[in-house]
């Protein structure tokens, strides 16, 4: 796996959180660090793939030799992914923590705390499901998603695999404080329709190397 055996392949990877504007100075987002997606981009690049990394706002350096497309919102992420895959990519990995909702109407001016009420309401609407949409559009030959769960991890991941039309799903238990979200280490279970693998708990860059290998093996089974 240290050879440039992915030369000629295009991998598109999403990473980090999305940022959904409330008004010109405020937003809705989450604690995703982007580490897993960036590590996957690096691991695929090292094996020779052309990598497009569509990333929300993170505090990570741009990996060298990777096409980094910086976006903010889920809508922007979908647009950027489609633009990257005008012809189908070999692999798409959705490692981003996409916000489920955005403002129905983004305020054009800074919202004021005027009036007597101690409460305020924001009306949100559902964001597009980036990976499910791209999967429906057959944007990549192999679609890989993540499933962060706090209970019944395998069962929920399996149903997500089917619902979103994915080839592989990488499930992790985010109720554990030693792994996952914003952590340097991760432990996951990779599921296909009829197989599952659990690599050891390890640092995200090492895990990314194993995940790229698993995806590559699955790819060769598909064709
Ligand atoms: O449904 P859930 O958010 O748990 O699914 C997680 C997977 O779906 C991840 O791969 C994530 O990147 C992707 N996703 C997406 N667009 C959304 C929500 C999730 O691409 N709006």
mmCIF file of C-alpha atoms and ligand atoms in Angstrom:
data_model
loop_
_atom_site.group_PDB
_atom_site.id
_atom_site.type_symbol
_atom_site.label_atom_id
_atom_site.label_comp_id
_atom_site.label_asym_id
_atom_site.label_seq_id
_atom_site.Cartn_x
_atom_site.Cartn_y
_atom_site.Cartn_z
ATOM 1 C CA UNK A 1 0.000 0.000 0.000
ATOM 2 C CA UNK A 2 2.976 2.359 -0.049
ATOM 3 C CA UNK A 3 3.061 2.308 -3.842
ATOM 4 C CA UNK A 4 1.338 4.935 -5.946
ATOM 5 C CA UNK A 5 -1.371 2.408 -6.800
ATOM 6 C CA UNK A 6 -4.195 4.989 -6.769
ATOM 7 C CA UNK A 7 -2.621 7.027 -9.569
ATOM 8 C CA UNK A 8 -5.320 8.055 -12.052
ATOM 9 C CA UNK A 9 -8.089 7.859 -9.454
ATOM 10 C CA UNK A 10 -10.039 10.897 -8.216
ATOM 11 C CA UNK A 11 -11.106 10.887 -4.569
ATOM 12 C CA UNK A 12 -13.401 13.603 -3.224
ATOM 13 C CA UNK A 13 -13.519 13.971 0.560
ATOM 14 C CA UNK A 14 -15.589 16.308 2.745
ATOM 15 C CA UNK A 15 -14.258 17.345 6.136
ATOM 16 C CA UNK A 16 -14.934 19.556 9.119
ATOM 17 C CA UNK A 17 -18.108 21.270 10.244
ATOM 18 C CA UNK A 18 -20.392 23.429 8.166
ATOM 19 C CA UNK A 19 -21.171 26.962 9.280
ATOM 20 C CA UNK A 20 -24.709 28.202 8.765
ATOM 21 C CA UNK A 21 -25.169 31.962 8.967
ATOM 22 C CA UNK A 22 -27.795 33.418 11.313
ATOM 23 C CA UNK A 23 -26.982 37.033 10.475
ATOM 24 C CA UNK A 24 -23.825 38.820 9.234
ATOM 25 C CA UNK A 25 -21.979 38.124 12.522
ATOM 26 C CA UNK A 26 -23.466 34.883 13.906
ATOM 27 C CA UNK A 27 -23.691 31.263 12.877
ATOM 28 C CA UNK A 28 -24.712 27.713 13.789
ATOM 29 C CA UNK A 29 -21.952 25.122 13.694
ATOM 30 C CA UNK A 30 -20.473 22.139 15.585
ATOM 31 C CA UNK A 31 -17.224 20.896 17.143
ATOM 32 C CA UNK A 32 -15.943 18.809 14.245
ATOM 33 C CA UNK A 33 -12.146 19.264 14.028
ATOM 34 C CA UNK A 34 -11.743 17.998 10.457
ATOM 35 C CA UNK A 35 -8.861 15.739 11.551
ATOM 36 C CA UNK A 36 -10.329 12.488 10.206
ATOM 37 C CA UNK A 37 -11.173 13.913 6.769
ATOM 38 C CA UNK A 38 -7.789 15.640 6.430
ATOM 39 C CA UNK A 39 -6.007 12.410 7.435
ATOM 40 C CA UNK A 40 -8.002 10.484 4.810
ATOM 41 C CA UNK A 41 -7.106 13.073 2.162
ATOM 42 C CA UNK A 42 -3.426 12.734 3.030
ATOM 43 C CA UNK A 43 -3.564 8.914 3.012
ATOM 44 C CA UNK A 44 -5.260 8.793 -0.409
ATOM 45 C CA UNK A 45 -2.802 11.355 -1.831
ATOM 46 C CA UNK A 46 0.215 9.376 -0.576
ATOM 47 C CA UNK A 47 -1.039 6.411 -2.613
ATOM 48 C CA UNK A 48 -1.182 8.537 -5.734
ATOM 49 C CA UNK A 49 -4.845 9.595 -5.926
ATOM 50 C CA UNK A 50 -5.871 13.035 -7.124
ATOM 51 C CA UNK A 51 -7.694 14.342 -4.060
ATOM 52 C CA UNK A 52 -10.268 17.117 -3.760
ATOM 53 C CA UNK A 53 -10.859 18.053 -0.123
ATOM 54 C CA UNK A 54 -14.057 20.054 0.380
ATOM 55 C CA UNK A 55 -13.638 21.511 3.823
ATOM 56 C CA UNK A 56 -15.652 23.566 6.261
ATOM 57 C CA UNK A 57 -13.831 26.027 8.541
ATOM 58 C CA UNK A 58 -11.138 24.166 10.539
ATOM 59 C CA UNK A 59 -7.835 24.985 12.221
ATOM 60 C CA UNK A 60 -5.732 22.627 10.151
ATOM 61 C CA UNK A 61 -3.055 23.369 7.566
ATOM 62 C CA UNK A 62 -3.989 22.594 3.954
ATOM 63 C CA UNK A 63 -2.411 19.222 3.120
ATOM 64 C CA UNK A 64 0.141 19.692 0.338
ATOM 65 C CA UNK A 65 -0.659 18.151 -3.007
ATOM 66 C CA UNK A 66 -4.412 18.109 -2.330
ATOM 67 C CA UNK A 67 -6.989 20.368 -4.020
ATOM 68 C CA UNK A 68 -8.536 22.176 -1.068
ATOM 69 C CA UNK A 69 -11.939 23.785 -1.628
ATOM 70 C CA UNK A 70 -12.920 25.879 1.395
ATOM 71 C CA UNK A 71 -16.643 26.247 1.967
ATOM 72 C CA UNK A 72 -18.892 27.380 4.801
ATOM 73 C CA UNK A 73 -22.469 26.121 4.478
ATOM 74 C CA UNK A 74 -23.961 22.735 3.596
ATOM 75 C CA UNK A 75 -25.391 24.271 0.423
ATOM 76 C CA UNK A 76 -21.906 25.466 -0.568
ATOM 77 C CA UNK A 77 -20.536 22.000 0.228
ATOM 78 C CA UNK A 78 -23.016 20.329 -2.110
ATOM 79 C CA UNK A 79 -22.294 22.854 -4.872
ATOM 80 C CA UNK A 80 -18.521 22.419 -4.484
ATOM 81 C CA UNK A 81 -18.803 18.619 -4.506
ATOM 82 C CA UNK A 82 -20.922 18.646 -7.656
ATOM 83 C CA UNK A 83 -18.435 20.989 -9.338
ATOM 84 C CA UNK A 84 -15.603 18.601 -8.414
ATOM 85 C CA UNK A 85 -17.467 15.621 -9.876
ATOM 86 C CA UNK A 86 -18.744 16.753 -13.264
ATOM 87 C CA UNK A 87 -17.499 13.333 -14.313
ATOM 88 C CA UNK A 88 -17.906 10.619 -11.678
ATOM 89 C CA UNK A 89 -15.144 10.361 -9.089
ATOM 90 C CA UNK A 90 -13.742 6.978 -8.090
ATOM 91 C CA UNK A 91 -14.419 7.481 -4.394
ATOM 92 C CA UNK A 92 -16.433 9.985 -2.364
ATOM 93 C CA UNK A 93 -15.958 10.050 1.401
ATOM 94 C CA UNK A 94 -18.319 12.172 3.502
ATOM 95 C CA UNK A 95 -16.298 12.810 6.649
ATOM 96 C CA UNK A 96 -17.844 16.237 7.262
ATOM 97 C CA UNK A 97 -20.216 16.948 10.130
ATOM 98 C CA UNK A 98 -22.836 18.711 8.047
ATOM 99 C CA UNK A 99 -25.299 20.860 9.995
ATOM 100 C CA UNK A 100 -28.756 19.315 9.745
ATOM 101 C CA UNK A 101 -30.522 22.697 9.682
ATOM 102 C CA UNK A 102 -29.940 26.246 8.498
ATOM 103 C CA UNK A 103 -31.836 29.501 8.933
ATOM 104 C CA UNK A 104 -35.015 29.743 6.888
ATOM 105 C CA UNK A 105 -34.060 33.350 6.184
ATOM 106 C CA UNK A 106 -30.611 34.694 6.998
ATOM 107 C CA UNK A 107 -30.954 38.190 8.494
ATOM 108 C CA UNK A 108 -29.277 40.742 6.266
ATOM 109 C CA UNK A 109 -28.521 43.036 9.221
ATOM 110 C CA UNK A 110 -27.202 42.139 12.684
ATOM 111 C CA UNK A 111 -30.164 40.977 14.775
ATOM 112 C CA UNK A 112 -30.948 43.280 17.699
ATOM 113 C CA UNK A 113 -31.951 42.335 21.237
ATOM 114 C CA UNK A 114 -34.731 44.936 21.193
ATOM 115 C CA UNK A 115 -38.144 44.456 22.833
ATOM 116 C CA UNK A 116 -39.081 43.162 26.277
ATOM 117 C CA UNK A 117 -39.036 39.453 25.595
ATOM 118 C CA UNK A 118 -36.387 37.226 27.186
ATOM 119 C CA UNK A 119 -36.938 34.695 24.459
ATOM 120 C CA UNK A 120 -36.332 34.643 20.777
ATOM 121 C CA UNK A 121 -37.140 32.149 18.085
ATOM 122 C CA UNK A 122 -35.191 31.176 15.030
ATOM 123 C CA UNK A 123 -36.925 29.298 12.248
ATOM 124 C CA UNK A 124 -34.723 26.620 10.721
ATOM 125 C CA UNK A 125 -35.131 24.476 7.628
ATOM 126 C CA UNK A 126 -33.489 21.169 6.758
ATOM 127 C CA UNK A 127 -30.208 21.226 4.900
ATOM 128 C CA UNK A 128 -29.696 18.946 1.908
ATOM 129 C CA UNK A 129 -28.127 15.612 2.793
ATOM 130 C CA UNK A 130 -24.916 16.052 0.824
ATOM 131 C CA UNK A 131 -23.867 12.418 0.639
ATOM 132 C CA UNK A 132 -27.364 11.023 0.005
ATOM 133 C CA UNK A 133 -27.901 13.539 -2.793
ATOM 134 C CA UNK A 134 -24.549 12.767 -4.423
ATOM 135 C CA UNK A 135 -25.185 9.060 -4.061
ATOM 136 C CA UNK A 136 -28.501 9.425 -5.874
ATOM 137 C CA UNK A 137 -26.735 11.405 -8.610
ATOM 138 C CA UNK A 138 -24.091 8.641 -8.891
ATOM 139 C CA UNK A 139 -21.410 11.277 -8.422
ATOM 140 C CA UNK A 140 -18.822 8.654 -7.466
ATOM 141 C CA UNK A 141 -18.409 4.952 -8.158
ATOM 142 C CA UNK A 142 -17.831 4.197 -4.468
ATOM 143 C CA UNK A 143 -19.673 6.216 -1.824
ATOM 144 C CA UNK A 144 -18.399 6.119 1.764
ATOM 145 C CA UNK A 145 -20.145 7.771 4.699
ATOM 146 C CA UNK A 146 -19.579 8.155 8.421
ATOM 147 C CA UNK A 147 -22.078 7.449 11.157
ATOM 148 C CA UNK A 148 -21.462 9.017 14.556
ATOM 149 C CA UNK A 149 -23.780 7.338 17.008
ATOM 150 C CA UNK A 150 -24.215 7.237 20.783
ATOM 151 C CA UNK A 151 -26.157 3.961 20.991
ATOM 152 C CA UNK A 152 -26.972 0.917 18.859
ATOM 153 C CA UNK A 153 -24.021 2.013 16.737
ATOM 154 C CA UNK A 154 -23.982 -0.885 14.287
ATOM 155 C CA UNK A 155 -27.748 -1.028 13.752
ATOM 156 C CA UNK A 156 -28.079 2.707 13.118
ATOM 157 C CA UNK A 157 -25.040 2.711 10.837
ATOM 158 C CA UNK A 158 -26.471 -0.175 8.825
ATOM 159 C CA UNK A 159 -29.769 1.610 8.284
ATOM 160 C CA UNK A 160 -27.895 4.782 7.254
ATOM 161 C CA UNK A 161 -25.869 2.758 4.750
ATOM 162 C CA UNK A 162 -29.090 1.624 3.103
ATOM 163 C CA UNK A 163 -31.067 4.856 3.404
ATOM 164 C CA UNK A 164 -28.275 6.966 1.907
ATOM 165 C CA UNK A 165 -27.387 4.437 -0.792
ATOM 166 C CA UNK A 166 -23.771 4.008 0.340
ATOM 167 C CA UNK A 167 -21.246 1.282 -0.420
ATOM 168 C CA UNK A 168 -19.453 1.551 2.921
ATOM 169 C CA UNK A 169 -20.164 3.287 6.205
ATOM 170 C CA UNK A 170 -17.633 4.018 8.927
ATOM 171 C CA UNK A 171 -19.375 3.881 12.289
ATOM 172 C CA UNK A 172 -18.039 5.363 15.488
ATOM 173 C CA UNK A 173 -19.353 5.562 19.015
ATOM 174 C CA UNK A 174 -19.323 9.236 19.987
ATOM 175 C CA UNK A 175 -20.544 8.502 23.524
ATOM 176 C CA UNK A 176 -16.947 7.457 24.257
ATOM 177 C CA UNK A 177 -14.813 10.423 25.319
ATOM 178 C CA UNK A 178 -11.507 8.788 24.324
ATOM 179 C CA UNK A 179 -12.234 8.630 20.603
ATOM 180 C CA UNK A 180 -13.941 10.427 17.750
ATOM 181 C CA UNK A 181 -15.093 14.047 17.683
ATOM 182 C CA UNK A 182 -12.236 16.464 18.292
ATOM 183 C CA UNK A 183 -9.985 13.642 19.466
ATOM 184 C CA UNK A 184 -6.616 12.566 18.077
ATOM 185 C CA UNK A 185 -7.551 8.898 18.178
ATOM 186 C CA UNK A 186 -10.481 7.038 16.751
ATOM 187 C CA UNK A 187 -11.960 3.556 16.748
ATOM 188 C CA UNK A 188 -14.459 2.622 14.109
ATOM 189 C CA UNK A 189 -16.300 -0.265 12.543
ATOM 190 C CA UNK A 190 -16.506 -0.288 8.761
ATOM 191 C CA UNK A 191 -19.672 -1.837 7.358
ATOM 192 C CA UNK A 192 -20.664 -2.908 3.885
ATOM 193 C CA UNK A 193 -23.971 -4.564 3.021
ATOM 194 C CA UNK A 194 -22.684 -7.938 4.142
ATOM 195 C CA UNK A 195 -19.301 -7.516 5.822
ATOM 196 C CA UNK A 196 -17.761 -5.672 8.747
ATOM 197 C CA UNK A 197 -14.261 -4.808 9.944
ATOM 198 C CA UNK A 198 -13.029 -3.263 13.202
ATOM 199 C CA UNK A 199 -9.470 -1.914 12.957
ATOM 200 C CA UNK A 200 -7.737 -1.258 16.311
ATOM 201 C CA UNK A 201 -8.090 2.082 18.105
ATOM 202 C CA UNK A 202 -5.303 4.278 16.841
ATOM 203 C CA UNK A 203 -4.257 7.792 15.891
ATOM 204 C CA UNK A 204 -6.356 9.248 13.073
ATOM 205 C CA UNK A 205 -3.496 9.359 10.514
ATOM 206 C CA UNK A 206 -2.748 5.631 11.035
ATOM 207 C CA UNK A 207 -6.439 4.772 10.980
ATOM 208 C CA UNK A 208 -6.849 6.772 7.767
ATOM 209 C CA UNK A 209 -4.185 4.613 6.091
ATOM 210 C CA UNK A 210 -6.143 1.477 7.068
ATOM 211 C CA UNK A 211 -9.456 2.970 5.940
ATOM 212 C CA UNK A 212 -8.029 3.907 2.542
ATOM 213 C CA UNK A 213 -6.779 0.325 2.229
ATOM 214 C CA UNK A 214 -10.215 -1.103 3.156
ATOM 215 C CA UNK A 215 -11.942 1.218 0.677
ATOM 216 C CA UNK A 216 -9.473 0.238 -2.039
ATOM 217 C CA UNK A 217 -10.078 -3.465 -1.376
ATOM 218 C CA UNK A 218 -13.837 -2.925 -1.478
ATOM 219 C CA UNK A 219 -13.469 -1.029 -4.768
ATOM 220 C CA UNK A 220 -11.716 -4.003 -6.372
ATOM 221 C CA UNK A 221 -14.529 -6.317 -5.194
ATOM 222 C CA UNK A 222 -17.124 -3.988 -6.732
ATOM 223 C CA UNK A 223 -15.658 -3.995 -10.218
HETATM 224 O O1 LIG B 1 -27.379 11.256 9.138
HETATM 225 P P1 LIG B 1 -26.030 11.532 9.665
HETATM 226 O O2 LIG B 1 -25.686 12.994 9.773
HETATM 227 O O3 LIG B 1 -25.676 10.797 10.921
HETATM 228 O O4 LIG B 1 -25.073 10.894 8.530
HETATM 229 C C1 LIG B 1 -23.707 11.022 8.597
HETATM 230 C C2 LIG B 1 -23.125 10.923 7.219
HETATM 231 O O5 LIG B 1 -23.899 11.675 6.287
HETATM 232 C C3 LIG B 1 -21.748 11.501 7.143
HETATM 233 O O6 LIG B 1 -21.029 10.819 6.143
HETATM 234 C C4 LIG B 1 -22.006 12.962 6.776
HETATM 235 O O7 LIG B 1 -20.892 13.544 6.151
HETATM 236 C C5 LIG B 1 -23.183 12.809 5.821
HETATM 237 N N1 LIG B 1 -24.129 13.939 5.825
HETATM 238 C C6 LIG B 1 -24.219 14.748 4.702
HETATM 239 N N2 LIG B 1 -25.126 15.776 4.665
HETATM 240 C C7 LIG B 1 -25.939 16.001 5.717
HETATM 241 C C8 LIG B 1 -25.863 15.194 6.864
HETATM 242 C C9 LIG B 1 -24.934 14.177 6.880
HETATM 243 O O8 LIG B 1 -23.469 14.539 3.743
HETATM 244 N N3 LIG B 1 -26.814 17.007 5.657
#
